[in-house]
PDB file of N, CA, C and O in Angstrom:
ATOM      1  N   UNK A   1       0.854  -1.172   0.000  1.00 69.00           N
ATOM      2  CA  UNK A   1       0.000   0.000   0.000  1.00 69.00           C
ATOM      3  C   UNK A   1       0.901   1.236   0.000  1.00 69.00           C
ATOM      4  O   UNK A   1       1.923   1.293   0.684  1.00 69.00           O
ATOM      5  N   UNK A   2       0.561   2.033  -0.643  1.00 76.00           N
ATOM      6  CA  UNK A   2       1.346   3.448  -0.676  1.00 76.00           C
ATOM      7  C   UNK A   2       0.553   4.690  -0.623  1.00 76.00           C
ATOM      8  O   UNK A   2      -0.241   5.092  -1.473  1.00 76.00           O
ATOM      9  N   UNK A   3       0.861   5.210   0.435  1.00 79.00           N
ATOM     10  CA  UNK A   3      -0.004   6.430   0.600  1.00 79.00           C
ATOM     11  C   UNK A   3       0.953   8.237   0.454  1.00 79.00           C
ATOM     12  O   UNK A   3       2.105   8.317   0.882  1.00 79.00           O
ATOM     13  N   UNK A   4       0.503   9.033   0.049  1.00 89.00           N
ATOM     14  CA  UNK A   4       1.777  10.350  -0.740  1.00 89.00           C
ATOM     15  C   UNK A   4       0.720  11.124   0.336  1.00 89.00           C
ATOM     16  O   UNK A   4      -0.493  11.328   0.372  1.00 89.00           O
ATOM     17  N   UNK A   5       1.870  11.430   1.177  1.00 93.00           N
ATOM     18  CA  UNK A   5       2.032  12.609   2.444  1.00 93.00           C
ATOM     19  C   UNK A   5       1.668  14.070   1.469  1.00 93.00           C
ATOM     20  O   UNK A   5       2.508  14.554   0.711  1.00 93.00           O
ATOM     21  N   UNK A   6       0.536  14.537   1.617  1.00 94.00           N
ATOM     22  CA  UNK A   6       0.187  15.966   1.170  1.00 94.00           C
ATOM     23  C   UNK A   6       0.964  17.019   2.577  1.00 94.00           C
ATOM     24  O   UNK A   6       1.546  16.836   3.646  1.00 94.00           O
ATOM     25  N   UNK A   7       0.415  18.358   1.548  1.00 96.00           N
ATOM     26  CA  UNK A   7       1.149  19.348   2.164  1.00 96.00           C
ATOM     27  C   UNK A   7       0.267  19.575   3.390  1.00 96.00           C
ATOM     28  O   UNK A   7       0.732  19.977   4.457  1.00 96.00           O
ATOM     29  N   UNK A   8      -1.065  19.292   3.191  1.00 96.00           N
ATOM     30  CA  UNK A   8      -2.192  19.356   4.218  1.00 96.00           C
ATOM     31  C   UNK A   8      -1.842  18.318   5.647  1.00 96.00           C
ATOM     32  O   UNK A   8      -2.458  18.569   6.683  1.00 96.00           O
ATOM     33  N   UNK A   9      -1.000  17.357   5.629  1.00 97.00           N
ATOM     34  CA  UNK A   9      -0.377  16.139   6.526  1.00 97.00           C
ATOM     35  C   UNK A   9       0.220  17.124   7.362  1.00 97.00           C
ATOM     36  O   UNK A   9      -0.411  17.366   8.391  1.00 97.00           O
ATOM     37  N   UNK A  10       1.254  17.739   7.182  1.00 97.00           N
ATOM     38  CA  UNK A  10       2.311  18.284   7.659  1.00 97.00           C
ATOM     39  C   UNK A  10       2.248  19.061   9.353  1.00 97.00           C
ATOM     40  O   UNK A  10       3.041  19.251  10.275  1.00 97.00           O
ATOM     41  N   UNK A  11       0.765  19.342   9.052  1.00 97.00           N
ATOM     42  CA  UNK A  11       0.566  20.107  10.422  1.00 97.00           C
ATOM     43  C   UNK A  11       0.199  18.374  11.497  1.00 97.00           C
ATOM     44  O   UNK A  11       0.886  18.193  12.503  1.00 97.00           O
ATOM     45  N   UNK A  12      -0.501  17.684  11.243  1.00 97.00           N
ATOM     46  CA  UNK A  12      -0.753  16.453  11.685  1.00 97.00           C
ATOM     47  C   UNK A  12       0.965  15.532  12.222  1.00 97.00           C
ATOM     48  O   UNK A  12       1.275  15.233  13.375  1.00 97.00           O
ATOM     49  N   UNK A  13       1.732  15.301  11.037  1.00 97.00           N
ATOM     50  CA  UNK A  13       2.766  15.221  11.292  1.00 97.00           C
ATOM     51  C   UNK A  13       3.895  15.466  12.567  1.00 97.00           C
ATOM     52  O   UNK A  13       4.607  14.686  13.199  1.00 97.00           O
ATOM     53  N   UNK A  14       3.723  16.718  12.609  1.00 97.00           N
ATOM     54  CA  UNK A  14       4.506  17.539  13.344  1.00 97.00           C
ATOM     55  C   UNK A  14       4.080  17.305  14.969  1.00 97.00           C
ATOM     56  O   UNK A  14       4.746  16.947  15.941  1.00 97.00           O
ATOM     57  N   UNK A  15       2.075  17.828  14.737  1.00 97.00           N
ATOM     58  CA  UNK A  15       1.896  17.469  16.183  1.00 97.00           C
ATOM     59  C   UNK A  15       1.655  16.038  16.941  1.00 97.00           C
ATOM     60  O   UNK A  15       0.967  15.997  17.961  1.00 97.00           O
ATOM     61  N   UNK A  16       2.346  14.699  16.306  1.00 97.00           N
ATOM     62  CA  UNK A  16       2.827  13.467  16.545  1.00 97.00           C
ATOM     63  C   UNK A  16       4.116  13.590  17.098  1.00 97.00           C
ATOM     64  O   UNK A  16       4.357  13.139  18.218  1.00 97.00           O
ATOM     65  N   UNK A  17       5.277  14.368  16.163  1.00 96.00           N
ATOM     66  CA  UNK A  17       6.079  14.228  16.974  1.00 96.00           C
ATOM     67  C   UNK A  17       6.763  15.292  18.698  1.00 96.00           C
ATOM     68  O   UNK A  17       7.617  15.321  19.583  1.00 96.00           O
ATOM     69  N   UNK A  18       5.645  15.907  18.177  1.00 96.00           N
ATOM     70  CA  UNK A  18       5.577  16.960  19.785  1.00 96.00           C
ATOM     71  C   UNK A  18       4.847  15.970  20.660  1.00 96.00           C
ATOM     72  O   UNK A  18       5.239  15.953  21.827  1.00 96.00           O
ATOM     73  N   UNK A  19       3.921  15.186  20.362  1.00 95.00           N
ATOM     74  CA  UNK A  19       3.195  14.363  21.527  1.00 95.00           C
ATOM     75  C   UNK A  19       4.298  12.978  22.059  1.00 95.00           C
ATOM     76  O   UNK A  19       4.417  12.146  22.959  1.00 95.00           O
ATOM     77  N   UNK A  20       4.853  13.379  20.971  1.00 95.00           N
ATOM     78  CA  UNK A  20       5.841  11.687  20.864  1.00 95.00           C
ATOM     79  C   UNK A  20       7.422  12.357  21.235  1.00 95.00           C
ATOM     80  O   UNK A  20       8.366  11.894  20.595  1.00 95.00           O
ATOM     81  N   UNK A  21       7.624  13.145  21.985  1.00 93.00           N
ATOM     82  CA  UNK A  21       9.327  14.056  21.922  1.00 93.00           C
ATOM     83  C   UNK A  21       9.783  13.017  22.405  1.00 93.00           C
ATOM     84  O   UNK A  21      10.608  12.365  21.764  1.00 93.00           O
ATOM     85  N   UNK A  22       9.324  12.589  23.740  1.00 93.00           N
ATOM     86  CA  UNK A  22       9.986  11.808  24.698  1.00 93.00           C
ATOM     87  C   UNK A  22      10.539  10.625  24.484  1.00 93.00           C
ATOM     88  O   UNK A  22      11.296  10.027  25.249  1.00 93.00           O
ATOM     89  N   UNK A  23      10.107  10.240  23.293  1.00 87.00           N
ATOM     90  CA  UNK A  23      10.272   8.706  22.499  1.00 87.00           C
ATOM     91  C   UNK A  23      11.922   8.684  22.073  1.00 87.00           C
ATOM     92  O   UNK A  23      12.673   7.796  22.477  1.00 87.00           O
ATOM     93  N   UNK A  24      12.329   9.705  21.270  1.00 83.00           N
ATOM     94  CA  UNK A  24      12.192  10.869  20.449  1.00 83.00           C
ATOM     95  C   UNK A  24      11.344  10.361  19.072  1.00 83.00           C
ATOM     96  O   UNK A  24      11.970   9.673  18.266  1.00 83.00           O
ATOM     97  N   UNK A  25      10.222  10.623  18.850  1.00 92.00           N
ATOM     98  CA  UNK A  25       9.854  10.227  17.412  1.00 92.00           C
ATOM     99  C   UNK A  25      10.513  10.588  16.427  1.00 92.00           C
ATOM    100  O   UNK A  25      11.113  11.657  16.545  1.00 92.00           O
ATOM    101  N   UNK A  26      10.627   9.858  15.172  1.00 94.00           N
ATOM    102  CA  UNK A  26      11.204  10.848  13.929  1.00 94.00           C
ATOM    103  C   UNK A  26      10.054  10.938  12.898  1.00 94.00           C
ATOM    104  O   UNK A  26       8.848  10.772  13.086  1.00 94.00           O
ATOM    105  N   UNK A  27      10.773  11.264  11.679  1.00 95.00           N
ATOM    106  CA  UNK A  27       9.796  11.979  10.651  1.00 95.00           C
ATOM    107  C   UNK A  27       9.072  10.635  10.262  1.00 95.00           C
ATOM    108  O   UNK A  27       7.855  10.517  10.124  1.00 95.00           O
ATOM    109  N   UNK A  28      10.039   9.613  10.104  1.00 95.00           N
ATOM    110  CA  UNK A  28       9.421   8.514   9.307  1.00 95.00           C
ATOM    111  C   UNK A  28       8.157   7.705  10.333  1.00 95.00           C
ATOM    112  O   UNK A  28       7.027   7.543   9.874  1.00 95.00           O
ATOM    113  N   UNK A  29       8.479   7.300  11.570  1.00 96.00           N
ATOM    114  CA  UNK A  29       7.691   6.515  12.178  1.00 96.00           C
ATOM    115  C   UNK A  29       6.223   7.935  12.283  1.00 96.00           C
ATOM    116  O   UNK A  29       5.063   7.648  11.987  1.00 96.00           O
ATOM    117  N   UNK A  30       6.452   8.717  12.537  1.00 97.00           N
ATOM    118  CA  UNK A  30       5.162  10.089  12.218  1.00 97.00           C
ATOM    119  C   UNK A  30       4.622   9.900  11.066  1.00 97.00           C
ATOM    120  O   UNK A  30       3.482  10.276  11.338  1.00 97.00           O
ATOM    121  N   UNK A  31       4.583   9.594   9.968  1.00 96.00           N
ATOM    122  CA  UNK A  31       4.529   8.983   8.733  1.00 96.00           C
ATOM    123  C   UNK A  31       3.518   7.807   8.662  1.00 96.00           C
ATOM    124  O   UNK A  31       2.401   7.646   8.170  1.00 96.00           O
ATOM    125  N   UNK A  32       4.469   6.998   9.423  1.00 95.00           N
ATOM    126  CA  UNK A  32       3.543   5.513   9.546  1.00 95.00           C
ATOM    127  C   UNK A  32       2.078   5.969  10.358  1.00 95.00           C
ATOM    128  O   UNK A  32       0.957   5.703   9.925  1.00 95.00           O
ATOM    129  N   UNK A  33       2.284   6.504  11.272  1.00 96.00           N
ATOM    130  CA  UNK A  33       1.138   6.513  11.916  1.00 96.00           C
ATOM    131  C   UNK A  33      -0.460   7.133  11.673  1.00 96.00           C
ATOM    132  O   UNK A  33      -1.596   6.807  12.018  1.00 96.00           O
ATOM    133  N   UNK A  34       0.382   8.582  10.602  1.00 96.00           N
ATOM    134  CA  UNK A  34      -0.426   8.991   9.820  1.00 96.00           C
ATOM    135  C   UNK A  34      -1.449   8.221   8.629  1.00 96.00           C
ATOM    136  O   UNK A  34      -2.626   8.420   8.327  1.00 96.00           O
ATOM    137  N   UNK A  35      -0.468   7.302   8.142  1.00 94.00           N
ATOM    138  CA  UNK A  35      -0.972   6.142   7.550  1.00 94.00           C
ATOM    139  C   UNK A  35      -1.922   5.412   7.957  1.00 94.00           C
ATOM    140  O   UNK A  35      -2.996   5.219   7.386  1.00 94.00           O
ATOM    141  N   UNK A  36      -1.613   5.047   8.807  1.00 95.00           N
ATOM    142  CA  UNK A  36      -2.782   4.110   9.668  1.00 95.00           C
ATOM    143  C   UNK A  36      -3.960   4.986  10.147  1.00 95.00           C
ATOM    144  O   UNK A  36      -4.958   4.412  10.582  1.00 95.00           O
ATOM    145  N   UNK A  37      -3.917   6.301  10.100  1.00 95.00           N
ATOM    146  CA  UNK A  37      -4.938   7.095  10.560  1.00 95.00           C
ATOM    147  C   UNK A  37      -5.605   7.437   9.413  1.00 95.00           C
ATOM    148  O   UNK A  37      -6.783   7.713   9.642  1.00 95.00           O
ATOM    149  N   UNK A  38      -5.273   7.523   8.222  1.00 93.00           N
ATOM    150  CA  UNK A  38      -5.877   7.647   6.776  1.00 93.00           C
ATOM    151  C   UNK A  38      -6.323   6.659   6.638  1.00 93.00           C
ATOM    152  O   UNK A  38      -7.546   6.703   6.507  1.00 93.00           O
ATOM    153  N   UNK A  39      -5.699   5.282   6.584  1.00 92.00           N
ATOM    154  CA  UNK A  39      -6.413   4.024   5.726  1.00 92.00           C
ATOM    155  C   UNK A  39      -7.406   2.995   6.781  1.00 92.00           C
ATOM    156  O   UNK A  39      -8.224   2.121   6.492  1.00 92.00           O
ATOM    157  N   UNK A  40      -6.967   3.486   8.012  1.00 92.00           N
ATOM    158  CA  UNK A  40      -7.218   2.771   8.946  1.00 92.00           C
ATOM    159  C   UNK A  40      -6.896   0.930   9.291  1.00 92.00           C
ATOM    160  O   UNK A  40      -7.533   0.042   9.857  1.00 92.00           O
ATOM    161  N   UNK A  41      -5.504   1.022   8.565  1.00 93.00           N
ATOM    162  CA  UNK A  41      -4.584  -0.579   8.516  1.00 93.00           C
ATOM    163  C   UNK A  41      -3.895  -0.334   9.877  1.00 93.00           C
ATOM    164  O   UNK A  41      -3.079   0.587   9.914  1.00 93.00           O
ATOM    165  N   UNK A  42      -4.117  -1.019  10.955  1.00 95.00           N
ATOM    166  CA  UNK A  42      -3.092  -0.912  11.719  1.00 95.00           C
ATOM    167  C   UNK A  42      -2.023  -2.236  11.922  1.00 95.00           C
ATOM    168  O   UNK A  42      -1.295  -2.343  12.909  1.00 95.00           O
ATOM    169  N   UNK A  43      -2.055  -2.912  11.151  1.00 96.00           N
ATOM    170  CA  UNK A  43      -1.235  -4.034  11.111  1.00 96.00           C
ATOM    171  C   UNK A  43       0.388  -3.298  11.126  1.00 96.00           C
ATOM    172  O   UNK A  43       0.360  -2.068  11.157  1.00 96.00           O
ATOM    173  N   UNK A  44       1.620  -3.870  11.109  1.00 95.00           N
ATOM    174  CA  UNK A  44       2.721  -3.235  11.133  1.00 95.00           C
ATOM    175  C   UNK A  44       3.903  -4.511  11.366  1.00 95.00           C
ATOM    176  O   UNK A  44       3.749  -5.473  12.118  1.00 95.00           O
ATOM    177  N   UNK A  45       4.845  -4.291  10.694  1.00 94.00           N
ATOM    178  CA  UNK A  45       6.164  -5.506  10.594  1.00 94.00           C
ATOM    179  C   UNK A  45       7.211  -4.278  10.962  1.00 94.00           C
ATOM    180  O   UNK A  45       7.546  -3.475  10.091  1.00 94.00           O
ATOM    181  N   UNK A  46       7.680  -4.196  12.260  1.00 90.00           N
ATOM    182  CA  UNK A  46       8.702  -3.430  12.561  1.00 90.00           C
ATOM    183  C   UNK A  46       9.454  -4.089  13.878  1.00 90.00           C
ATOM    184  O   UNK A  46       8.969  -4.690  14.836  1.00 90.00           O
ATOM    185  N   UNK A  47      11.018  -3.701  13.517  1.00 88.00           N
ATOM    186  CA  UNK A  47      11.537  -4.018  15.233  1.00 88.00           C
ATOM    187  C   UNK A  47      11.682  -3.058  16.269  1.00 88.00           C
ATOM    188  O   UNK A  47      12.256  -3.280  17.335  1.00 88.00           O
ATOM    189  N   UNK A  48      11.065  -1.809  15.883  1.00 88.00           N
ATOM    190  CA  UNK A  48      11.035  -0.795  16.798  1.00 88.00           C
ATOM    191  C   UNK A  48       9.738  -0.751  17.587  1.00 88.00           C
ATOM    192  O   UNK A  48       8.607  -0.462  17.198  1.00 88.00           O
ATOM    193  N   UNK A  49      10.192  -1.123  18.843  1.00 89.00           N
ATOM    194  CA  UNK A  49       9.554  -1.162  20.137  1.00 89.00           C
ATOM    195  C   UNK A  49       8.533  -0.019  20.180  1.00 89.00           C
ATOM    196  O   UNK A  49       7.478  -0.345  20.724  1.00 89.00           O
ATOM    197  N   UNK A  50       8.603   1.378  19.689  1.00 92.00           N
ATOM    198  CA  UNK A  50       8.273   2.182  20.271  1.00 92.00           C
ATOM    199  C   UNK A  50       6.691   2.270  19.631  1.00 92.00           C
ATOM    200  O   UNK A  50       5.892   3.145  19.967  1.00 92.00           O
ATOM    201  N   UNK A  51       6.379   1.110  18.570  1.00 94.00           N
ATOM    202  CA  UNK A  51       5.170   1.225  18.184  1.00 94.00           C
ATOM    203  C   UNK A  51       3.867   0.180  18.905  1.00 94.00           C
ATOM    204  O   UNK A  51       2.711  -0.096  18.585  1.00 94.00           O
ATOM    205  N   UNK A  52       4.874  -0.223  20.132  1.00 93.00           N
ATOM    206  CA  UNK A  52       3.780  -0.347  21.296  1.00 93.00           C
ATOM    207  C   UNK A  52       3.078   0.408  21.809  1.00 93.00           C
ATOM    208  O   UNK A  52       1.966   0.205  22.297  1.00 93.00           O
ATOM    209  N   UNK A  53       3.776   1.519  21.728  1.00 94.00           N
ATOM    210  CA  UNK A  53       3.337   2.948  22.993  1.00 94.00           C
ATOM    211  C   UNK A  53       2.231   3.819  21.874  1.00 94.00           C
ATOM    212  O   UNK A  53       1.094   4.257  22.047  1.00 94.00           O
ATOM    213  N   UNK A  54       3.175   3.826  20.654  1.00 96.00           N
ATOM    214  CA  UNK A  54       2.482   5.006  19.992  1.00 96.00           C
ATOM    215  C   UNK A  54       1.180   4.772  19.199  1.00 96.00           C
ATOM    216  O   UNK A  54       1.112   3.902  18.331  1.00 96.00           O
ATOM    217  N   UNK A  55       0.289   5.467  19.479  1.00 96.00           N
ATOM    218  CA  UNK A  55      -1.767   5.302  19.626  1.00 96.00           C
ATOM    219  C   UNK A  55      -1.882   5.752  17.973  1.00 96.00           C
ATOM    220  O   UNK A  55      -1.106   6.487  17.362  1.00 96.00           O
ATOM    221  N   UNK A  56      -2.638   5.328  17.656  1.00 96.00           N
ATOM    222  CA  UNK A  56      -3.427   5.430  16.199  1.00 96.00           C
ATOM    223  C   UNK A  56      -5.078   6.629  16.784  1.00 96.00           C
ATOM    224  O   UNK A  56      -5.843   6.451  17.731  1.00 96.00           O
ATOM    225  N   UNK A  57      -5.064   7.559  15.912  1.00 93.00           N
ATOM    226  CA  UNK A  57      -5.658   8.551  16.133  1.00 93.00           C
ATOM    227  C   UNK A  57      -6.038   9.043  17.432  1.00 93.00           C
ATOM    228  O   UNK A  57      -7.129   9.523  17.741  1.00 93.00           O
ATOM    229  N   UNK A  58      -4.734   8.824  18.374  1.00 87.00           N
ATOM    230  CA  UNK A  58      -4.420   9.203  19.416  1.00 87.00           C
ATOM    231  C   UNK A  58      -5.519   8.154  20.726  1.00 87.00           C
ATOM    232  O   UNK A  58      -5.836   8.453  21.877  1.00 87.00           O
ATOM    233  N   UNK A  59      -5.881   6.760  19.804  1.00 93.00           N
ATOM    234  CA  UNK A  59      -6.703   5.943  21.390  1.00 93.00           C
ATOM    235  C   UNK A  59      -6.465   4.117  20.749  1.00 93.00           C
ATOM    236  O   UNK A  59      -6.776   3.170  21.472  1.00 93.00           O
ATOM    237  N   UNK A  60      -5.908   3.923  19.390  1.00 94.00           N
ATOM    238  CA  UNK A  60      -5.764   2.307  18.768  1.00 94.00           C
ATOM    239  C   UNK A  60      -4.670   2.034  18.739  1.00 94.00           C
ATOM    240  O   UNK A  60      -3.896   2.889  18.310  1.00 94.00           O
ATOM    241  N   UNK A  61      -4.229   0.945  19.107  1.00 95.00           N
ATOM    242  CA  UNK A  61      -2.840   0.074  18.838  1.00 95.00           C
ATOM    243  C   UNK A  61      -2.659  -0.581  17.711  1.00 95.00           C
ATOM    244  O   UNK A  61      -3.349  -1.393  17.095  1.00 95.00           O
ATOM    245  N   UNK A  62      -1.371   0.011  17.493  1.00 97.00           N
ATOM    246  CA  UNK A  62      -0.816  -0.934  16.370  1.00 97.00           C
ATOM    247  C   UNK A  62      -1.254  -2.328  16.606  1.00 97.00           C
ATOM    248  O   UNK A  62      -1.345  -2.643  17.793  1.00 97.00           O
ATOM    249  N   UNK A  63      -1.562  -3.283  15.668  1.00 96.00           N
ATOM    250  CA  UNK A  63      -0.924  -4.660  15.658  1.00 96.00           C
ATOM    251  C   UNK A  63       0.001  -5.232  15.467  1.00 96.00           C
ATOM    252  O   UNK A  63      -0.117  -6.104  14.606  1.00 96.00           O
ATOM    253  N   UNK A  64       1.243  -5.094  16.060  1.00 95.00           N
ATOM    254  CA  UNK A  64       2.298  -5.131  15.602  1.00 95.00           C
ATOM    255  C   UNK A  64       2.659  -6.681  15.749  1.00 95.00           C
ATOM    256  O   UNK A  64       2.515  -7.429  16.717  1.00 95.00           O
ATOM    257  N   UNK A  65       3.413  -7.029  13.889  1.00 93.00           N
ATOM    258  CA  UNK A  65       3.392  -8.066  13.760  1.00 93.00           C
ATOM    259  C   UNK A  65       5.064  -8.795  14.179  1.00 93.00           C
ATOM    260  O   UNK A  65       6.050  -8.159  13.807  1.00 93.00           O
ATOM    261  N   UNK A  66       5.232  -9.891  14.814  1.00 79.00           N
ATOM    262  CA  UNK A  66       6.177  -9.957  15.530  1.00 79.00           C
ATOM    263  C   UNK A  66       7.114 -11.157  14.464  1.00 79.00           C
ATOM    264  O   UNK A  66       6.517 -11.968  13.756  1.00 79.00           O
ATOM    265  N   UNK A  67       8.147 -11.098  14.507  1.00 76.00           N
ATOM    266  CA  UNK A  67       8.899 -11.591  13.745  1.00 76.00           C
ATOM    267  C   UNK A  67      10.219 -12.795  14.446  1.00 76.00           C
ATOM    268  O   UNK A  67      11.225 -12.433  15.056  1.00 76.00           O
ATOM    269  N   UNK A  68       9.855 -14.141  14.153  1.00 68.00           N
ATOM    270  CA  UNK A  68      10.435 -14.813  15.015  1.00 68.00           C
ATOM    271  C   UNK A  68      11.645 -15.654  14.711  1.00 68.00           C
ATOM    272  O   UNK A  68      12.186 -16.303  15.605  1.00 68.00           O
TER     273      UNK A  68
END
């Protein structure tokens, strides 16, 4: 699936990674999440931990798929 980050994202973007400093979030995982808030897929193949914590339209969990 491929979804193209508009210029309209950007404010959304940003206030992910102000909610997320402490993590430190970056641009890309802000990205993903946005994703999942557009298509509403929360499935996910990552080894970064931090997409336990971080909420899908700020109240859903990833499903994060675990790799063994």
């Amino acid at each position: 699936m491929v979804y193209e980050i508009q210029e309209k994202d950007y404010v959304r973007l940003l206030e992910l990674m102000e909610k997320y400093h402490d993590q430190p979030m970056d641009f890309a995982d802000a990205t993903l999440i946005l994703m999942a808030e557009k298509t509403g897929n929360r499935q996910i193949l990552t080894l970064d931990s931090d997409f336990l914590f971080y909420r899908i339209g700020n109240q859903e969990t990833f499903d994060v798929i675990r790799v063994e």
